[in-house]
Short mmCIF file of C-alpha atoms in Angstrom, two decimals:
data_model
loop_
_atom_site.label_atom_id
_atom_site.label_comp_id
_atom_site.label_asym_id
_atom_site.label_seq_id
_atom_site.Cartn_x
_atom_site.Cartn_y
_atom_site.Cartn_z
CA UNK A 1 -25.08 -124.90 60.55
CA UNK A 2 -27.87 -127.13 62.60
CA UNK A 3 -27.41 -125.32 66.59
CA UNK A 4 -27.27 -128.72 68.61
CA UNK A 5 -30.74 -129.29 70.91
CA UNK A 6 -28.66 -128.67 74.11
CA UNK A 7 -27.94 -125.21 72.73
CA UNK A 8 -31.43 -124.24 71.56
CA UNK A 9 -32.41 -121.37 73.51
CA UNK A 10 -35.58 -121.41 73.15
CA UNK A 11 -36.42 -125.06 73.14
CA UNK A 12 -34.23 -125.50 76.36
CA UNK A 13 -36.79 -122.90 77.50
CA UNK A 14 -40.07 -124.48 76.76
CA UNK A 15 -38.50 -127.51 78.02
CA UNK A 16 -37.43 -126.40 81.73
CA UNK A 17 -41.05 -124.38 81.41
CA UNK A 18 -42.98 -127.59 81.46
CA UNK A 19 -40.61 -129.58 83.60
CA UNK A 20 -41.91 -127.41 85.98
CA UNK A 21 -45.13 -127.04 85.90
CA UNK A 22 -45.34 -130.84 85.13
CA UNK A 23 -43.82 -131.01 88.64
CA UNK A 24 -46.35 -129.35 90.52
CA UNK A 25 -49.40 -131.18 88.28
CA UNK A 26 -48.45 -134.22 89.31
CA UNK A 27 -48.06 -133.58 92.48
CA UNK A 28 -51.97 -132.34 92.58
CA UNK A 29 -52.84 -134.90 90.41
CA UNK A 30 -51.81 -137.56 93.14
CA UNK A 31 -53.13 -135.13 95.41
CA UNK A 32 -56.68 -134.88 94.06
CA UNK A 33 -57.86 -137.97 94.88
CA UNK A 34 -56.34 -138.57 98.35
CA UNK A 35 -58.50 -134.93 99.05
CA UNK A 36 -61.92 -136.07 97.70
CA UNK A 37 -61.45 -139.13 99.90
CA UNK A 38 -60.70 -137.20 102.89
CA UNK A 39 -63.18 -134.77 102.50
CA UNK A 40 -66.10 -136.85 101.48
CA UNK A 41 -64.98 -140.83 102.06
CA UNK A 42 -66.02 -141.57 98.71
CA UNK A 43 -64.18 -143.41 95.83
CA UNK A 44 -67.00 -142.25 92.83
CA UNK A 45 -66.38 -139.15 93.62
CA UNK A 46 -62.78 -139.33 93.82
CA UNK A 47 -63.45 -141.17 90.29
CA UNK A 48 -65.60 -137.79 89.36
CA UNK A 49 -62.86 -134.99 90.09
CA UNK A 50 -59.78 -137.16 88.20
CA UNK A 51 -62.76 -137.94 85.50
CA UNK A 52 -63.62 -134.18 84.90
CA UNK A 53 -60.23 -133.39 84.03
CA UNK A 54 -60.23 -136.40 81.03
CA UNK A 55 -64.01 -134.91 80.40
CA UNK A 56 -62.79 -131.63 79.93
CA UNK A 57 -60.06 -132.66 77.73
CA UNK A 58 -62.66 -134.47 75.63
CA UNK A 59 -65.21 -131.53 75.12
CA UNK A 60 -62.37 -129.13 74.45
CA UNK A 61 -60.30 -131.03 72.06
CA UNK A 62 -61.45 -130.96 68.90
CA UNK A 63 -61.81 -126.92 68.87
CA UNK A 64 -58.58 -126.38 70.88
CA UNK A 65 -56.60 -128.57 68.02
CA UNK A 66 -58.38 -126.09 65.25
CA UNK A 67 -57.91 -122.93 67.86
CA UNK A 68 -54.33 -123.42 68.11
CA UNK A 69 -53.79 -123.95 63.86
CA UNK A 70 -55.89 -119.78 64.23
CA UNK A 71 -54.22 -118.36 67.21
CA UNK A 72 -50.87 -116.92 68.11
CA UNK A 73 -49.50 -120.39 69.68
CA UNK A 74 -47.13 -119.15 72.65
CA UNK A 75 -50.39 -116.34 73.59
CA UNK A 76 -51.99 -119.36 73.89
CA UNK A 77 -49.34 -121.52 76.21
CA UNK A 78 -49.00 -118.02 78.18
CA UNK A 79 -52.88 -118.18 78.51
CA UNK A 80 -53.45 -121.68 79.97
CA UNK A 81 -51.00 -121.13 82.25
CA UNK A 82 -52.20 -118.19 83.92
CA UNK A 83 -56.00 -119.39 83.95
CA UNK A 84 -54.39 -122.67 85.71
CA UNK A 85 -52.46 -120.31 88.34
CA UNK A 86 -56.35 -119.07 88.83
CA UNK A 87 -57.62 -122.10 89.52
CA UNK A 88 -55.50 -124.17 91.62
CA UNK A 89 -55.21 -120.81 93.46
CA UNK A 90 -59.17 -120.68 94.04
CA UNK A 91 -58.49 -124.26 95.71
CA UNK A 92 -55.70 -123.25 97.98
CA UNK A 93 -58.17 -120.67 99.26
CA UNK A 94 -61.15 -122.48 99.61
CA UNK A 95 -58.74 -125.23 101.70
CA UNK A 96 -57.41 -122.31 103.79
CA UNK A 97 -60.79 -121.50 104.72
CA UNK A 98 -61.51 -125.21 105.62
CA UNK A 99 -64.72 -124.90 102.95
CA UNK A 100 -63.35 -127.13 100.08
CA UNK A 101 -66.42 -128.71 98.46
CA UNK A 102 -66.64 -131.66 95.47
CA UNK A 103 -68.48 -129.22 93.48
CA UNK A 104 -65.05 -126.61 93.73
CA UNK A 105 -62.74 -129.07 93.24
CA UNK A 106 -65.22 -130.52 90.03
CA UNK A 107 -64.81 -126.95 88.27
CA UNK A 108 -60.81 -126.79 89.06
CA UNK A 109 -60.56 -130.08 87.59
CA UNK A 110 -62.65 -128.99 84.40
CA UNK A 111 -60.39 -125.53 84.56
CA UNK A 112 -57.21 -127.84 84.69
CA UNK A 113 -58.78 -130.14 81.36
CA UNK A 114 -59.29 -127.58 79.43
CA UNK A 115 -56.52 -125.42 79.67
CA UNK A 116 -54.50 -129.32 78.66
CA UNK A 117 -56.93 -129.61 76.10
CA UNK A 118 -55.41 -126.09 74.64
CA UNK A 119 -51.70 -126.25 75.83
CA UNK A 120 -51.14 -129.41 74.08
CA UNK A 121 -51.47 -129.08 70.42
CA UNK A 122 -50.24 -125.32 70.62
CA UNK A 123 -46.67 -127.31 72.29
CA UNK A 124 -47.02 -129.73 69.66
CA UNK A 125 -47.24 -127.37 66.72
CA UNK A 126 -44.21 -125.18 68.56
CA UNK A 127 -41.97 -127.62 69.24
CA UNK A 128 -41.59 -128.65 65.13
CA UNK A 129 -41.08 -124.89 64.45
CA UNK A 130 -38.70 -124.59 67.30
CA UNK A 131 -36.32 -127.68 66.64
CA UNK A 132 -34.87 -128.90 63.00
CA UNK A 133 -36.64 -131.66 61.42
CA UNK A 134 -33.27 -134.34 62.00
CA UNK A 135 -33.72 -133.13 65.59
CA UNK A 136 -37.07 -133.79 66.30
CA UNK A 137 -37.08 -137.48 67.71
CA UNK A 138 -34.57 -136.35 69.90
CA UNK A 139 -36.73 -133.33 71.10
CA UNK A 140 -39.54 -135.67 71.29
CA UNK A 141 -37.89 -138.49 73.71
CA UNK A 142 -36.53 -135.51 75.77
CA UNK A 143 -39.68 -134.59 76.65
CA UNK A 144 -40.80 -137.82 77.14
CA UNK A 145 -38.14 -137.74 79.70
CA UNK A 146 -39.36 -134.40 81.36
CA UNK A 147 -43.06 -136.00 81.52
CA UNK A 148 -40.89 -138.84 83.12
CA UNK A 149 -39.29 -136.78 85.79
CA UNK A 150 -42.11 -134.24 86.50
CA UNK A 151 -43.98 -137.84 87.50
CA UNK A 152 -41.88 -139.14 89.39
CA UNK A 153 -40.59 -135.56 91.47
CA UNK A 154 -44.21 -135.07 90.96
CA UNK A 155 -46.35 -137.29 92.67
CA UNK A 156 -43.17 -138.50 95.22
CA UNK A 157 -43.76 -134.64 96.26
CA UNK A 158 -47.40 -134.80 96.04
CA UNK A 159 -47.89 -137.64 98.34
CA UNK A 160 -45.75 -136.37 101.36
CA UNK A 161 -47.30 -132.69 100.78
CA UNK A 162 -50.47 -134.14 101.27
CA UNK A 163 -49.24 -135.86 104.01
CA UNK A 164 -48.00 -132.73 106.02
CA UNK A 165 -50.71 -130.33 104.84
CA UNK A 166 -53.70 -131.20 102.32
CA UNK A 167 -52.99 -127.78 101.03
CA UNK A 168 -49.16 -128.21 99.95
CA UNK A 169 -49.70 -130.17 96.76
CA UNK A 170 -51.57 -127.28 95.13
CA UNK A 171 -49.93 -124.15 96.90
CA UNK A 172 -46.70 -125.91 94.95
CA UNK A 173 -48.50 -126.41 91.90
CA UNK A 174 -49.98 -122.97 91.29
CA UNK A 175 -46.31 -121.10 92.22
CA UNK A 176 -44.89 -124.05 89.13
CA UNK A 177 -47.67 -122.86 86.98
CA UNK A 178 -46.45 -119.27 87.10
CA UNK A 179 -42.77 -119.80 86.88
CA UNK A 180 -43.78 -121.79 83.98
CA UNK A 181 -45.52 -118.40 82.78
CA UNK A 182 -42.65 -116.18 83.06
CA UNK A 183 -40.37 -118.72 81.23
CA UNK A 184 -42.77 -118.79 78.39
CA UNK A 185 -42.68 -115.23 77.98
CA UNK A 186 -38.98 -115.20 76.90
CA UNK A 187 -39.56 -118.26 74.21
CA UNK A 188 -38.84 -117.25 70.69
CA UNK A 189 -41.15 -119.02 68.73
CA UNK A 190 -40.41 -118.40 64.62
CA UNK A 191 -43.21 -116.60 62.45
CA UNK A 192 -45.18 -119.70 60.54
CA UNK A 193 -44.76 -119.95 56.82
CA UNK A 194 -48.26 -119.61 56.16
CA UNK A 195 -50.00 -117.04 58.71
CA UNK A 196 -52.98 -118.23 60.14
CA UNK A 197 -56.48 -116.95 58.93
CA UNK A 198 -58.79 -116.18 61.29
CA UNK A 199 -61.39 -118.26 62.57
CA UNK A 200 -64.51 -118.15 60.78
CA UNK A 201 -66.07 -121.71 60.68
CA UNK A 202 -64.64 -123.84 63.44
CA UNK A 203 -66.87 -126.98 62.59
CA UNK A 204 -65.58 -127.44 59.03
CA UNK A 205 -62.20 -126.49 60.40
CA UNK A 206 -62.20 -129.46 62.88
CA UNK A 207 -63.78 -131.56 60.21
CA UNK A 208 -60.52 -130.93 57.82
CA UNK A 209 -58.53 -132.43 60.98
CA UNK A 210 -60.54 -135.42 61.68
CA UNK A 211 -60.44 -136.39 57.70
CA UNK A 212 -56.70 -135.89 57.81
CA UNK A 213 -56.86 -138.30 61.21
CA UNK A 214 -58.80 -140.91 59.38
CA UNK A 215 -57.30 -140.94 55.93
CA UNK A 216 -54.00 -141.99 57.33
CA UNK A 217 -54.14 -145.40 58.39
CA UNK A 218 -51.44 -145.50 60.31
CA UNK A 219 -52.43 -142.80 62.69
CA UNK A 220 -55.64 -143.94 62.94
CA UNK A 221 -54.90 -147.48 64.52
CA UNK A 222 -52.37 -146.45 66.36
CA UNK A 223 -54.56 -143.90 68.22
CA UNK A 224 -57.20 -146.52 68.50
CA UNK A 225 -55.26 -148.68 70.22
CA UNK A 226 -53.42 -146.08 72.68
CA UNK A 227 -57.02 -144.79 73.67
CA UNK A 228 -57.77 -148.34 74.86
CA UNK A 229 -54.33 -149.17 76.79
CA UNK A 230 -55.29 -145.63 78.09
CA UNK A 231 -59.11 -146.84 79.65
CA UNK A 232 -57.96 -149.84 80.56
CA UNK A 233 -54.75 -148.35 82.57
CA UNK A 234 -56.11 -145.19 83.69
CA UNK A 235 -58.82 -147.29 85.71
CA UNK A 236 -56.33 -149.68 86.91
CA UNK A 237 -54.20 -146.64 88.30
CA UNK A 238 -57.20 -145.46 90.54
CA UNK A 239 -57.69 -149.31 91.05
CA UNK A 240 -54.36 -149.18 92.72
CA UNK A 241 -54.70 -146.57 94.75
CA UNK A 242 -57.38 -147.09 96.15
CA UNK A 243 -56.63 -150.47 96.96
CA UNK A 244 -53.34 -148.88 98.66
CA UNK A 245 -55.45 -146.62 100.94
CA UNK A 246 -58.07 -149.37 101.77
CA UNK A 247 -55.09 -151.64 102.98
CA UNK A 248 -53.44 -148.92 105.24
CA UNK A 249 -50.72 -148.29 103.37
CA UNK A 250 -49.20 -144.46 103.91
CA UNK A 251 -49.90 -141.38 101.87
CA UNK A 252 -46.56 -140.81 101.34
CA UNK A 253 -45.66 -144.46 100.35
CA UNK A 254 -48.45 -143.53 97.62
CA UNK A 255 -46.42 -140.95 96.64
CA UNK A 256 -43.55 -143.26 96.12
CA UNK A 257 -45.49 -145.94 94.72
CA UNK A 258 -47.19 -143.43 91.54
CA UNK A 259 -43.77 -141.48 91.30
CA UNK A 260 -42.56 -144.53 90.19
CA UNK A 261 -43.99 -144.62 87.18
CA UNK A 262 -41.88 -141.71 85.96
CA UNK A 263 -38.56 -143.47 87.68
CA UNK A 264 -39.18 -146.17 85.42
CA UNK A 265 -40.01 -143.64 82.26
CA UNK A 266 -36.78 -141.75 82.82
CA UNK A 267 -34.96 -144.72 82.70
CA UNK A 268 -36.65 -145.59 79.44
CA UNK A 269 -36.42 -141.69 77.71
CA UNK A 270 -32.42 -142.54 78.90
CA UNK A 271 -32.54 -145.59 76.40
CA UNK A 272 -35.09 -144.61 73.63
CA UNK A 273 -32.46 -143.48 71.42
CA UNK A 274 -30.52 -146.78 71.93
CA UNK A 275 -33.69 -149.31 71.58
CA UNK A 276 -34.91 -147.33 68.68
CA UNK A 277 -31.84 -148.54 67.04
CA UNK A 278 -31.99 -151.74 67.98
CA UNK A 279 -36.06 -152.27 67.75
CA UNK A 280 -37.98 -152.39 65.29
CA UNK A 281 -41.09 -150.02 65.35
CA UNK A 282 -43.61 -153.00 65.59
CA UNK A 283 -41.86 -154.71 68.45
CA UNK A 284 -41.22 -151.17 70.92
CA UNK A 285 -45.32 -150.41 70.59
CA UNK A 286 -46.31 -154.28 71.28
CA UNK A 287 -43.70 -154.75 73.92
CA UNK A 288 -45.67 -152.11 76.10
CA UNK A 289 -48.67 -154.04 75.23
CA UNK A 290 -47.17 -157.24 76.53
CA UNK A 291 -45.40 -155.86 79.41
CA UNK A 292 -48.44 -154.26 80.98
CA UNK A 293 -50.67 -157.50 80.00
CA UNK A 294 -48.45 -159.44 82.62
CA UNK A 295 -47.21 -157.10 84.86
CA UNK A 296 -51.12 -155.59 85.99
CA UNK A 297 -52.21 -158.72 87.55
CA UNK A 298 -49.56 -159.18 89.59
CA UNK A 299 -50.28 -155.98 91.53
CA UNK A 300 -52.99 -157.79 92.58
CA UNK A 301 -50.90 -159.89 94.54
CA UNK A 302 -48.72 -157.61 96.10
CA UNK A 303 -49.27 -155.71 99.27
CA UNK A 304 -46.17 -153.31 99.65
CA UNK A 305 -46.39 -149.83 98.25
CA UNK A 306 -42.92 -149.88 97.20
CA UNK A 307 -43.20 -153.20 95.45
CA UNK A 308 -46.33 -151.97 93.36
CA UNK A 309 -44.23 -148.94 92.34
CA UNK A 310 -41.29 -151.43 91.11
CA UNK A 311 -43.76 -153.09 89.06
CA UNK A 312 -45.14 -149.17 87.92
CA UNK A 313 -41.67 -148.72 86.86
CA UNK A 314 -41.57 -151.98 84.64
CA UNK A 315 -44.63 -150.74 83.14
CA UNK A 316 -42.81 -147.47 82.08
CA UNK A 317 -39.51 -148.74 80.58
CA UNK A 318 -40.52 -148.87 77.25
CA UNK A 319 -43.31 -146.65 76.94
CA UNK A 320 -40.58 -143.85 75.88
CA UNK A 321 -39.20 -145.50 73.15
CA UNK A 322 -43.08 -146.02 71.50
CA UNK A 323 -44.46 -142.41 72.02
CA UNK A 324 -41.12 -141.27 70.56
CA UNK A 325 -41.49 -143.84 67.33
CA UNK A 326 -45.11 -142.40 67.07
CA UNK A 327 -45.08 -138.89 67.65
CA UNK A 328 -42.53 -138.35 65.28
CA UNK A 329 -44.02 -139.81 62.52
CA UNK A 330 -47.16 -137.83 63.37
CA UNK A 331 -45.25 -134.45 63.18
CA UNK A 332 -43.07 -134.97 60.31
CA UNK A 333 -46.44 -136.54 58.02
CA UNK A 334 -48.53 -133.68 59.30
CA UNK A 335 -48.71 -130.42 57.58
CA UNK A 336 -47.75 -126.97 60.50
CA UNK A 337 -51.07 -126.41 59.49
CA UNK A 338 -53.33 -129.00 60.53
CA UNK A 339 -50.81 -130.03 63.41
CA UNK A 340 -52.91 -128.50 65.89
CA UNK A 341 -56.15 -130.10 64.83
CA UNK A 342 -54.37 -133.72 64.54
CA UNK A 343 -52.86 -133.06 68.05
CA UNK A 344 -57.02 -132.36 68.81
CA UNK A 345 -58.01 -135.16 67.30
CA UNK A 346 -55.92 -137.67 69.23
CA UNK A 347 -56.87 -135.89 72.34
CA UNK A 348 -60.16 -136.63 71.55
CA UNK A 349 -59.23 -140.20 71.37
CA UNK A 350 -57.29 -140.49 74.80
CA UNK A 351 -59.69 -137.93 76.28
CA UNK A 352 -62.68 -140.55 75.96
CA UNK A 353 -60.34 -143.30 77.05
CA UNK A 354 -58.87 -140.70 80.32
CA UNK A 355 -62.89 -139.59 80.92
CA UNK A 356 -64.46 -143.00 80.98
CA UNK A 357 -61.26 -144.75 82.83
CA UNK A 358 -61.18 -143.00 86.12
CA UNK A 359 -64.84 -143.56 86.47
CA UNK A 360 -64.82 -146.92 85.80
CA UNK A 361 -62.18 -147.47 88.36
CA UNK A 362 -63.87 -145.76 91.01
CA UNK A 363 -67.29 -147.85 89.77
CA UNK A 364 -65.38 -151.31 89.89
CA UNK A 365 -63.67 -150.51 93.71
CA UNK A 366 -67.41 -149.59 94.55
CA UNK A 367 -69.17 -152.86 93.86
CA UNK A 368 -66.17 -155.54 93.58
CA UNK A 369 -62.99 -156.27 95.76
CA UNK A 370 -59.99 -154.39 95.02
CA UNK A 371 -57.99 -157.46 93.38
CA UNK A 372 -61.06 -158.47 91.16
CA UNK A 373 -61.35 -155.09 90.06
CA UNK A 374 -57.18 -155.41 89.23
CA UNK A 375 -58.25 -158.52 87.53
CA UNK A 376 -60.87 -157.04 85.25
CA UNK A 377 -58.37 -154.14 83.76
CA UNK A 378 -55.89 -156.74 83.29
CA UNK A 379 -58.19 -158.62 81.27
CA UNK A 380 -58.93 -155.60 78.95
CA UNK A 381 -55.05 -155.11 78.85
CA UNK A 382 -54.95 -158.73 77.67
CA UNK A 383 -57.24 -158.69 74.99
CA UNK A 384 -56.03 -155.12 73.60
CA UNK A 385 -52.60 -156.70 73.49
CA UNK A 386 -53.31 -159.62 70.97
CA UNK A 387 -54.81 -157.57 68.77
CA UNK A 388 -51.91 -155.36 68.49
CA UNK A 389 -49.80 -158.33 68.22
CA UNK A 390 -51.41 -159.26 64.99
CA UNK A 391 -51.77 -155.96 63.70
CA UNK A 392 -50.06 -155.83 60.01
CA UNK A 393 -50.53 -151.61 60.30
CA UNK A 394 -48.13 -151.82 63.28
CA UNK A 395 -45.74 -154.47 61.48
CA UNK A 396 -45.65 -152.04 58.57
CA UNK A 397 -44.41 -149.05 60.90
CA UNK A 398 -42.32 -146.80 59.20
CA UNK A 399 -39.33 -146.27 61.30
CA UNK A 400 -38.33 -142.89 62.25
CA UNK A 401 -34.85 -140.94 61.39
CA UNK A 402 -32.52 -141.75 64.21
CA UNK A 403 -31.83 -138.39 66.78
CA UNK A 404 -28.75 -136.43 66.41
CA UNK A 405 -26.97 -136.22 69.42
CA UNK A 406 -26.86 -132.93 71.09
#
């Protein structure tokens, strides 16, 4: 007999592991930013920390996705989260010592990418071994849901930390990061079905992923299009910002204002399971499409820090119930494996979308008013959108089996 999700032991484990160390990356992740700006009163640069993180995630993608197919999966969670207790603890020093420098907080940030780059398809590939296959959407939206609330406790946190002590955000978010390491150590993860050979030829290793990638049309559009949205929103979120701080508006109403996003995306992990009854896969992926297209512009308009996080969490209602319609299809189609590699693969994807983003936010605040450079990722959300509108790959979505509650 199937042991419900709520009574998975080990799942419930990995979950409350990365709730909370979710928690305390957000909160330096909000954080970042707001320090490069105080330290150095420049929004490139602020653009170059948040960018080295996507960057990092980019370069180490590919070979983390074939890496974690090789290695012992949970040595490798247990790894990235001790070498991220290292780094954001190098910061808390340095800002103890008053000596914090662009170039430090440029190699945390890489630290921070890479060790993403890694965690992420070694989760992926554990969290199909840990939980049944009729299980797995609902696995999938809860953690959507944890990514919800660890953004919006997150960066709420973040935002008045920074507020009372530019040293808070990451003090909290290396003691999450090894909490997270000590729950990790008691996860159970079940021996694969086909141990892993050992790494001999990475390249034609990461080459067998990106075939598998490309051969599958449905995957492959689907990334395409999320590693736009992702440019186009990623520089509109430092847009925002930005924008905030320029117009006087509090750190801690930042706070508010990003942790708002994951109010409005633990509203929608709440009703994925509902709307993916009731919506077709086609319609839940354009409606986030659509949603953003109209809703961006309007922050341009709006000068209240708690208005611009309502509209965040509009944005984020739906987003749920389309990661959970994708990623499950991606798991359940995808060999254990070659999961890591396709988990590489899309990082790869998103990582050049998250790397170039940030940069070209903090590029577009430089040279253009804050509300023209709103206008100009709305415009890219806009034309992304009616192409997925007419897409007949994303009409032809297979729809995923329907989570069993518990």
């Amino acid at each position: 007999m199937t042991v419900p999700l709520s009574r998975n032991r080990d799942y419930r484990l990995l979950w409350l592991s990365q709730a909370c160390a979710e928690f305390g990356h957000n909160a330096t992740t909000i954080a970042f930013p707001l320090l490069v700006l105080a330290v150095t009163g420049s929004t490139a640069a602020s653009g170059l920390v948040l960018g080295t993180v996507a960057t990092a995630q980019l370069v180490a993608g590919l070979p983390a996705g074939a890496l974690a197919d090789r290695w012992n999966r949970k040595r490798v969670l247990l790894a990235c989260e001790a070498a991220q207790v290292v780094a954001v603890g190098s910061l808390v020093a340095v800002l103890l010592l008053d000596k914090a420098t662009v170039a430090h907080m440029v190699v945390v940030a890489a630290v921070l990418g890479g060790c993403t780059a890694l965690f992420e398809p070694a989760e992926d590939a554990t969290l199909a071994a840990l939980v049944p296959e009729d299980q797995l959407s609902a696995a999938v939206a809860s953690n959507g849901a944890r990514t919800s609330l660890g953004q919006l406790a997150g960066t709420a946190a973040g935002g008045f930390l920074f507020a009372a002590g530019r040293v808070l955000p990451f003090v909290v978010d290396a003691v999450t990061h090894l909490l997270s390491f000590v729950a990790l150590a008691f996860v159970r993860v079940p021996p694969r079905d086909k141990p892993p050979a050992p790494v001999r030829h990475l390249g034609p290793e990461i080459l067998a992923g990106l075939r598998w990638a490309w051969q599958h049309r449905t995957i492959r559009i689907t990334t395409l299009y999320a590693a736009l949205l992702n440019l186009f929103f990623s520089a509109f979120y430092l847009v925002v910002i930005v924008l905030a701080q320029r117009r006087g508006t509090p750190a801690g109403e930042i706070g508010v204002m990003a942790a708002m996003l994951g109010a409005g995306g633990v509203v929608g992990a709440l009703a994925a399971p509902f709307l993916q009854r009731v919506l077709s896969p086609y319609v839940s992926i354009a409606s986030v499409f659509w949603v953003l297209a109209v809703l961006t512009p309007v922050t341009a308009l709006v000068h209240s820090g708690y208005l611009v996080g309502a509209i965040f969490a509009g944005m984020a209602l739906l987003v749920p119930t389309a990661n959970t319609t994708i990623v499950t299809q991606q798991l359940i189609s995808t060999p254990d494996e070659l999961r890591g590699r396709l988990s590489g693969v899309l990082a790869l994807l998103t990582g050049v979308a998250g790397a170039v983003g940030p940069v070209l936010g903090g590029l577009l605040t430089a040279v253009v008013p804050g509300t023209t450079a709103v206008l100009v990722c709305a415009a890219g959300i806009a034309a992304v959108t009616v192409s997925v509108t007419a897409s007949k790959v994303l009409r032809e979505f297979p729809r995923p089996r329907v989570p069993v509650a518990g």
